[in-house]
């Protein structure tokens, strides 16, 4: 081989190596922490998003999802994103009470319609109010909120006792997912116990709680079906979940990749998440729930009216307390109810 040929081969090899190095440097990874186990319906959106982002970025941006609290316990998930341990986190507002006071107003009993429709209506309402009220709370707490979504409205699942009347709750110990549920239970004589969703099964097995306030997807995701015997449609309240983004993680991305993340922080993305996670019945969920021996209690009308009246009383007190702190709680709560009525009628 001539000296010129050798030089040409060497230059070509160097170009290939340089090209490979450039491609490697142009690949970026974002880590998402979530407490939800991979088999849960909440994880459907994350798997879809991971694939979509990889395709749209032509492999340059990879989303890594860490399921089942593998990056840390559920109460720390918001701070995982805030501190940059994770680039994004799927977290529950109710486990950090007081940090998002206006967002917590969405936990009001009977705010959203029961069933799958409630999750979709809630996401639409939150999408309308995210930029107006809720984003500021997330930014003040150190992140950028991409969306807020809700499970299907919850009810009371008891391990032993069918709850037929408000008085039946007296002395019963329930896992309470939100500060509003805590207030409701205390007012009804029940004993609310705060704990991450990931601890529900163990606590039921040990008998440290008598039941849980959750939705059917929670029963499926955390495999509680053989640990609860009775379901009563009380409270009909939702749990809010957010997707928080670390601003520095976003700023490190090349400018041409940032729109892919911006697209995740839209009302449409939130509605899609809620629809995939709670607005439909995937076959594994349907099979699991149909196989349960669960007594579904029909709540008497008088008990239902009593619960709804109590809910309004407690929310009135919460709104008044936040107003005293200078927050526009009354305005937010009125808008929440108006928007819920609007989307529920569609």
Short mmCIF file of C-alpha atoms in Angstrom, two decimals:
data_model
loop_
_atom_site.label_atom_id
_atom_site.label_comp_id
_atom_site.label_asym_id
_atom_site.label_seq_id
_atom_site.Cartn_x
_atom_site.Cartn_y
_atom_site.Cartn_z
CA UNK A 1 0.00 0.00 0.00
CA UNK A 2 1.39 3.42 -0.93
CA UNK A 3 2.08 6.11 1.59
CA UNK A 4 -0.81 8.15 0.15
CA UNK A 5 -3.19 5.19 0.47
CA UNK A 6 -2.11 4.59 4.05
CA UNK A 7 -2.71 8.24 4.87
CA UNK A 8 -6.16 8.16 3.27
CA UNK A 9 -7.16 5.06 5.26
CA UNK A 10 -5.92 6.63 8.47
CA UNK A 11 -7.84 9.84 7.80
CA UNK A 12 -11.00 7.88 7.05
CA UNK A 13 -10.65 5.86 10.24
CA UNK A 14 -10.10 9.04 12.22
CA UNK A 15 -13.20 10.56 10.66
CA UNK A 16 -15.27 7.50 11.62
CA UNK A 17 -13.97 7.63 15.19
CA UNK A 18 -14.66 11.36 15.40
CA UNK A 19 -18.14 10.86 14.00
CA UNK A 20 -18.81 8.12 16.55
CA UNK A 21 -17.54 10.30 19.38
CA UNK A 22 -19.73 13.19 18.21
CA UNK A 23 -22.78 10.93 18.10
CA UNK A 24 -22.04 9.66 21.58
CA UNK A 25 -21.69 13.20 22.88
CA UNK A 26 -25.01 14.17 21.29
CA UNK A 27 -26.96 11.53 23.22
CA UNK A 28 -28.80 12.67 26.34
CA UNK A 29 -30.61 10.88 29.13
CA UNK A 30 -33.33 12.06 31.50
CA UNK A 31 -34.18 9.98 34.57
CA UNK A 32 -37.78 9.83 35.84
CA UNK A 33 -38.44 8.60 39.38
CA UNK A 34 -41.84 7.10 40.10
CA UNK A 35 -43.26 5.25 43.08
CA UNK A 36 -45.73 3.39 40.85
CA UNK A 37 -44.82 -0.22 40.04
CA UNK A 38 -44.31 -0.99 36.37
CA UNK A 39 -47.46 -3.18 36.10
CA UNK A 40 -49.67 -0.30 37.26
CA UNK A 41 -51.89 1.57 34.84
CA UNK A 42 -50.10 4.81 35.77
CA UNK A 43 -47.00 3.40 34.07
CA UNK A 44 -48.66 3.04 30.66
CA UNK A 45 -48.08 6.72 29.85
CA UNK A 46 -44.44 6.60 30.89
CA UNK A 47 -43.69 3.63 28.66
CA UNK A 48 -45.45 5.29 25.73
CA UNK A 49 -43.63 8.57 26.35
CA UNK A 50 -40.26 6.85 26.60
CA UNK A 51 -40.77 5.24 23.19
CA UNK A 52 -42.18 8.42 21.61
CA UNK A 53 -39.29 10.61 22.78
CA UNK A 54 -36.70 8.11 21.53
CA UNK A 55 -38.38 7.99 18.12
CA UNK A 56 -38.91 11.73 17.73
CA UNK A 57 -35.33 12.50 18.79
CA UNK A 58 -33.96 9.76 16.51
CA UNK A 59 -32.33 8.16 19.51
CA UNK A 60 -30.65 11.30 20.80
CA UNK A 61 -32.83 11.62 23.92
CA UNK A 62 -33.45 8.65 26.17
CA UNK A 63 -35.99 8.58 28.99
CA UNK A 64 -35.11 6.17 31.77
CA UNK A 65 -37.96 5.36 34.15
CA UNK A 66 -37.18 4.08 37.64
CA UNK A 67 -40.32 2.29 38.83
CA UNK A 68 -41.50 1.13 42.23
CA UNK A 69 -39.68 3.70 44.40
CA UNK A 70 -36.33 2.30 43.22
CA UNK A 71 -34.77 5.77 43.50
CA UNK A 72 -36.15 6.47 46.96
CA UNK A 73 -39.27 6.23 49.15
CA UNK A 74 -42.51 7.77 47.97
CA UNK A 75 -42.47 10.83 50.31
CA UNK A 76 -39.11 11.87 48.83
CA UNK A 77 -40.13 11.74 45.20
CA UNK A 78 -40.78 15.44 44.77
CA UNK A 79 -37.43 16.28 46.33
CA UNK A 80 -35.66 13.82 44.05
CA UNK A 81 -36.50 16.13 41.15
CA UNK A 82 -36.01 19.33 43.14
CA UNK A 83 -32.49 18.32 44.18
CA UNK A 84 -31.55 16.89 40.79
CA UNK A 85 -31.17 13.29 41.95
CA UNK A 86 -33.76 12.59 39.26
CA UNK A 87 -34.43 14.85 36.30
CA UNK A 88 -38.18 14.36 36.66
CA UNK A 89 -40.40 12.74 39.24
CA UNK A 90 -43.95 11.44 39.36
CA UNK A 91 -45.10 12.33 42.85
CA UNK A 92 -48.20 12.66 45.00
CA UNK A 93 -49.02 16.10 46.38
CA UNK A 94 -50.74 14.64 49.43
CA UNK A 95 -47.52 13.24 50.92
CA UNK A 96 -46.06 16.76 51.21
CA UNK A 97 -48.98 18.52 52.97
CA UNK A 98 -48.86 22.29 52.99
CA UNK A 99 -46.32 22.65 50.20
CA UNK A 100 -48.99 23.01 47.50
CA UNK A 101 -51.97 24.56 49.33
CA UNK A 102 -53.93 25.67 46.26
CA UNK A 103 -53.33 22.39 44.47
CA UNK A 104 -54.65 20.59 47.55
CA UNK A 105 -58.04 22.22 46.98
CA UNK A 106 -58.49 19.73 44.13
CA UNK A 107 -58.79 17.00 46.78
CA UNK A 108 -62.21 18.30 47.76
CA UNK A 109 -64.85 15.59 48.23
CA UNK A 110 -67.32 15.23 45.35
CA UNK A 111 -65.47 17.80 43.19
CA UNK A 112 -65.12 15.51 40.18
CA UNK A 113 -67.61 12.91 38.90
CA UNK A 114 -67.26 9.31 40.02
CA UNK A 115 -65.67 6.64 37.87
CA UNK A 116 -63.28 6.87 34.95
CA UNK A 117 -64.80 10.15 33.80
CA UNK A 118 -63.62 11.85 36.99
CA UNK A 119 -59.95 11.30 36.13
CA UNK A 120 -60.34 12.82 32.67
CA UNK A 121 -62.44 15.76 33.90
CA UNK A 122 -59.88 16.45 36.62
CA UNK A 123 -56.99 16.54 34.16
CA UNK A 124 -58.85 19.02 31.95
CA UNK A 125 -59.61 21.26 34.92
CA UNK A 126 -56.02 21.15 36.17
CA UNK A 127 -54.77 21.87 32.65
CA UNK A 128 -56.84 25.06 32.56
CA UNK A 129 -55.60 26.23 35.97
CA UNK A 130 -51.99 25.03 35.87
CA UNK A 131 -50.50 28.22 34.48
CA UNK A 132 -52.95 30.44 36.29
CA UNK A 133 -52.44 29.15 39.83
CA UNK A 134 -50.68 25.83 40.29
CA UNK A 135 -47.44 26.38 38.36
CA UNK A 136 -46.36 29.13 40.76
CA UNK A 137 -46.54 26.69 43.68
CA UNK A 138 -44.31 24.21 41.90
CA UNK A 139 -41.81 26.87 40.91
CA UNK A 140 -41.72 28.23 44.45
CA UNK A 141 -40.96 24.70 45.63
CA UNK A 142 -38.05 24.45 43.19
CA UNK A 143 -39.29 22.68 40.05
CA UNK A 144 -41.30 23.19 36.90
CA UNK A 145 -44.63 21.39 37.01
CA UNK A 146 -45.41 19.66 33.73
CA UNK A 147 -48.93 18.51 34.56
CA UNK A 148 -51.29 17.56 37.37
CA UNK A 149 -53.49 14.50 37.03
CA UNK A 150 -55.86 12.59 39.29
CA UNK A 151 -56.87 9.02 39.94
CA UNK A 152 -60.47 7.98 39.70
CA UNK A 153 -62.39 9.35 42.68
CA UNK A 154 -61.69 7.19 45.72
CA UNK A 155 -63.90 5.40 48.19
CA UNK A 156 -63.52 3.40 51.41
CA UNK A 157 -62.18 -0.14 51.23
CA UNK A 158 -62.51 -2.01 54.53
CA UNK A 159 -60.83 -5.28 55.43
CA UNK A 160 -63.66 -6.57 57.65
CA UNK A 161 -66.62 -4.26 58.17
CA UNK A 162 -69.18 -3.10 55.58
CA UNK A 163 -69.64 0.65 56.01
CA UNK A 164 -73.37 1.31 55.64
CA UNK A 165 -73.69 4.59 57.55
CA UNK A 166 -71.50 7.45 58.71
CA UNK A 167 -71.56 6.09 62.28
CA UNK A 168 -69.93 2.86 61.04
CA UNK A 169 -66.69 4.77 60.47
CA UNK A 170 -66.27 5.50 64.17
CA UNK A 171 -62.93 4.17 65.41
CA UNK A 172 -61.96 2.58 62.08
CA UNK A 173 -58.34 3.09 61.06
CA UNK A 174 -57.82 4.03 57.41
CA UNK A 175 -54.88 5.03 55.31
CA UNK A 176 -55.66 8.62 54.33
CA UNK A 177 -53.95 9.83 51.13
CA UNK A 178 -54.62 13.58 51.37
CA UNK A 179 -54.94 16.24 54.09
CA UNK A 180 -58.59 16.66 53.11
CA UNK A 181 -59.28 12.98 53.70
CA UNK A 182 -57.59 13.31 57.10
CA UNK A 183 -59.95 16.14 58.06
CA UNK A 184 -62.99 14.24 56.79
CA UNK A 185 -62.11 11.12 58.73
CA UNK A 186 -61.45 12.98 61.94
CA UNK A 187 -64.80 14.73 61.63
CA UNK A 188 -66.48 11.35 61.19
CA UNK A 189 -64.80 9.74 64.17
CA UNK A 190 -62.45 7.56 62.14
CA UNK A 191 -58.69 7.40 62.72
CA UNK A 192 -56.78 8.60 59.63
CA UNK A 193 -53.28 7.21 59.25
CA UNK A 194 -50.84 8.77 56.83
CA UNK A 195 -48.56 6.47 54.89
CA UNK A 196 -47.22 6.05 51.35
CA UNK A 197 -49.33 3.93 49.02
CA UNK A 198 -46.46 1.47 48.86
CA UNK A 199 -47.05 0.61 52.56
CA UNK A 200 -50.75 -0.17 52.26
CA UNK A 201 -50.49 -3.92 51.64
CA UNK A 202 -48.07 -4.55 54.50
CA UNK A 203 -50.16 -2.46 56.92
CA UNK A 204 -53.32 -4.34 55.99
CA UNK A 205 -51.55 -7.67 56.43
CA UNK A 206 -50.26 -6.67 59.86
CA UNK A 207 -53.64 -5.28 60.91
CA UNK A 208 -52.26 -1.84 61.73
CA UNK A 209 -54.99 -0.34 59.55
CA UNK A 210 -58.57 -1.49 58.94
CA UNK A 211 -58.76 -0.28 55.39
CA UNK A 212 -57.71 2.29 52.81
CA UNK A 213 -59.12 5.23 50.93
CA UNK A 214 -58.15 4.67 47.31
CA UNK A 215 -59.61 4.00 43.88
CA UNK A 216 -59.95 0.67 42.03
CA UNK A 217 -56.66 1.28 40.20
CA UNK A 218 -54.94 1.54 43.58
CA UNK A 219 -56.38 -1.84 44.55
CA UNK A 220 -55.00 -3.29 41.32
CA UNK A 221 -51.62 -1.55 41.29
CA UNK A 222 -50.71 -2.47 44.86
CA UNK A 223 -52.46 -5.85 44.83
CA UNK A 224 -54.84 -5.20 47.72
CA UNK A 225 -57.72 -7.28 46.39
CA UNK A 226 -57.30 -10.15 48.82
CA UNK A 227 -56.76 -7.78 51.75
CA UNK A 228 -60.04 -5.83 51.57
CA UNK A 229 -63.58 -7.21 51.59
CA UNK A 230 -65.97 -4.25 51.35
CA UNK A 231 -66.15 -1.08 49.25
CA UNK A 232 -68.32 1.93 50.08
CA UNK A 233 -68.63 4.98 47.76
CA UNK A 234 -67.83 7.57 50.45
CA UNK A 235 -65.76 10.76 50.15
CA UNK A 236 -65.54 10.42 46.34
CA UNK A 237 -62.34 12.43 46.51
CA UNK A 238 -59.31 12.34 44.26
CA UNK A 239 -55.59 12.09 44.80
CA UNK A 240 -53.49 14.48 42.76
CA UNK A 241 -50.22 13.51 41.12
CA UNK A 242 -47.70 15.75 39.43
CA UNK A 243 -44.81 15.38 37.04
CA UNK A 244 -42.04 17.69 38.24
CA UNK A 245 -39.04 18.71 36.15
CA UNK A 246 -35.70 19.93 37.45
CA UNK A 247 -35.04 23.25 35.63
CA UNK A 248 -31.29 22.64 35.42
CA UNK A 249 -31.86 19.28 33.74
CA UNK A 250 -33.98 21.04 31.15
CA UNK A 251 -31.40 23.79 30.58
CA UNK A 252 -28.66 21.21 29.93
CA UNK A 253 -30.53 19.81 26.94
CA UNK A 254 -29.71 21.10 23.45
CA UNK A 255 -32.21 23.71 22.36
CA UNK A 256 -33.57 21.52 19.57
CA UNK A 257 -34.48 18.75 22.05
CA UNK A 258 -36.23 20.96 24.58
CA UNK A 259 -39.52 21.12 22.63
CA UNK A 260 -39.91 17.37 23.21
CA UNK A 261 -40.01 18.05 26.95
CA UNK A 262 -42.15 21.14 26.51
CA UNK A 263 -44.70 18.92 24.76
CA UNK A 264 -44.97 16.83 27.92
CA UNK A 265 -46.03 19.90 29.89
CA UNK A 266 -49.28 20.65 28.10
CA UNK A 267 -52.93 20.20 28.95
CA UNK A 268 -53.17 17.61 26.17
CA UNK A 269 -50.32 15.58 27.70
CA UNK A 270 -51.99 15.63 31.10
CA UNK A 271 -55.33 14.53 29.66
CA UNK A 272 -53.60 11.76 27.73
CA UNK A 273 -51.84 10.59 30.90
CA UNK A 274 -55.10 10.56 32.88
CA UNK A 275 -56.94 8.77 30.07
CA UNK A 276 -54.30 6.05 29.71
CA UNK A 277 -53.84 5.57 33.45
CA UNK A 278 -57.37 5.89 34.84
CA UNK A 279 -59.77 6.75 32.04
CA UNK A 280 -59.95 3.26 30.59
CA UNK A 281 -59.93 -0.35 31.78
CA UNK A 282 -56.89 -2.28 30.51
CA UNK A 283 -57.48 -6.06 30.26
CA UNK A 284 -55.16 -6.96 33.21
CA UNK A 285 -57.05 -4.52 35.44
CA UNK A 286 -60.46 -5.85 34.37
CA UNK A 287 -59.41 -9.46 34.88
CA UNK A 288 -58.02 -8.71 38.34
CA UNK A 289 -61.02 -6.72 39.56
CA UNK A 290 -63.55 -9.20 38.17
CA UNK A 291 -61.80 -11.97 40.06
CA UNK A 292 -62.23 -10.32 43.46
CA UNK A 293 -64.83 -11.29 46.02
CA UNK A 294 -65.58 -7.69 46.93
CA UNK A 295 -68.82 -6.58 48.57
CA UNK A 296 -69.85 -3.32 46.92
CA UNK A 297 -72.01 -1.49 49.45
CA UNK A 298 -74.90 0.65 48.26
CA UNK A 299 -74.73 3.74 50.44
CA UNK A 300 -78.17 4.94 51.65
CA UNK A 301 -79.25 8.36 50.36
CA UNK A 302 -79.33 9.88 53.86
CA UNK A 303 -75.73 8.85 54.53
CA UNK A 304 -74.66 10.20 51.15
CA UNK A 305 -76.31 13.57 51.84
CA UNK A 306 -74.67 13.72 55.27
CA UNK A 307 -71.25 13.05 53.73
CA UNK A 308 -71.67 15.70 51.05
CA UNK A 309 -72.79 18.32 53.58
CA UNK A 310 -69.81 17.55 55.77
CA UNK A 311 -67.51 17.81 52.77
CA UNK A 312 -68.75 21.31 51.96
CA UNK A 313 -68.35 22.36 55.59
CA UNK A 314 -64.76 21.17 55.76
CA UNK A 315 -63.84 22.74 52.43
CA UNK A 316 -65.37 26.04 53.56
CA UNK A 317 -63.12 25.96 56.61
CA UNK A 318 -60.05 25.12 54.54
CA UNK A 319 -60.76 27.92 52.08
CA UNK A 320 -61.23 30.43 54.90
CA UNK A 321 -57.94 29.38 56.51
CA UNK A 322 -56.02 29.83 53.25
CA UNK A 323 -57.67 33.19 52.61
CA UNK A 324 -56.36 34.37 55.98
CA UNK A 325 -52.87 33.52 54.72
CA UNK A 326 -53.37 35.78 51.72
CA UNK A 327 -54.02 33.04 49.17
CA UNK A 328 -56.85 33.32 46.58
CA UNK A 329 -58.42 30.08 47.80
CA UNK A 330 -62.05 31.12 47.31
CA UNK A 331 -61.43 32.15 43.73
CA UNK A 332 -59.53 28.95 42.96
CA UNK A 333 -62.13 26.72 44.59
CA UNK A 334 -65.01 28.43 42.77
CA UNK A 335 -63.19 28.07 39.45
CA UNK A 336 -62.48 24.41 40.17
CA UNK A 337 -66.17 23.71 40.73
CA UNK A 338 -67.26 25.72 37.68
CA UNK A 339 -64.78 24.01 35.36
CA UNK A 340 -65.64 20.57 36.74
CA UNK A 341 -69.33 21.21 36.04
CA UNK A 342 -68.47 22.39 32.52
CA UNK A 343 -66.39 19.35 31.57
CA UNK A 344 -68.68 16.90 33.38
CA UNK A 345 -71.55 18.05 31.19
CA UNK A 346 -69.65 17.33 27.96
#
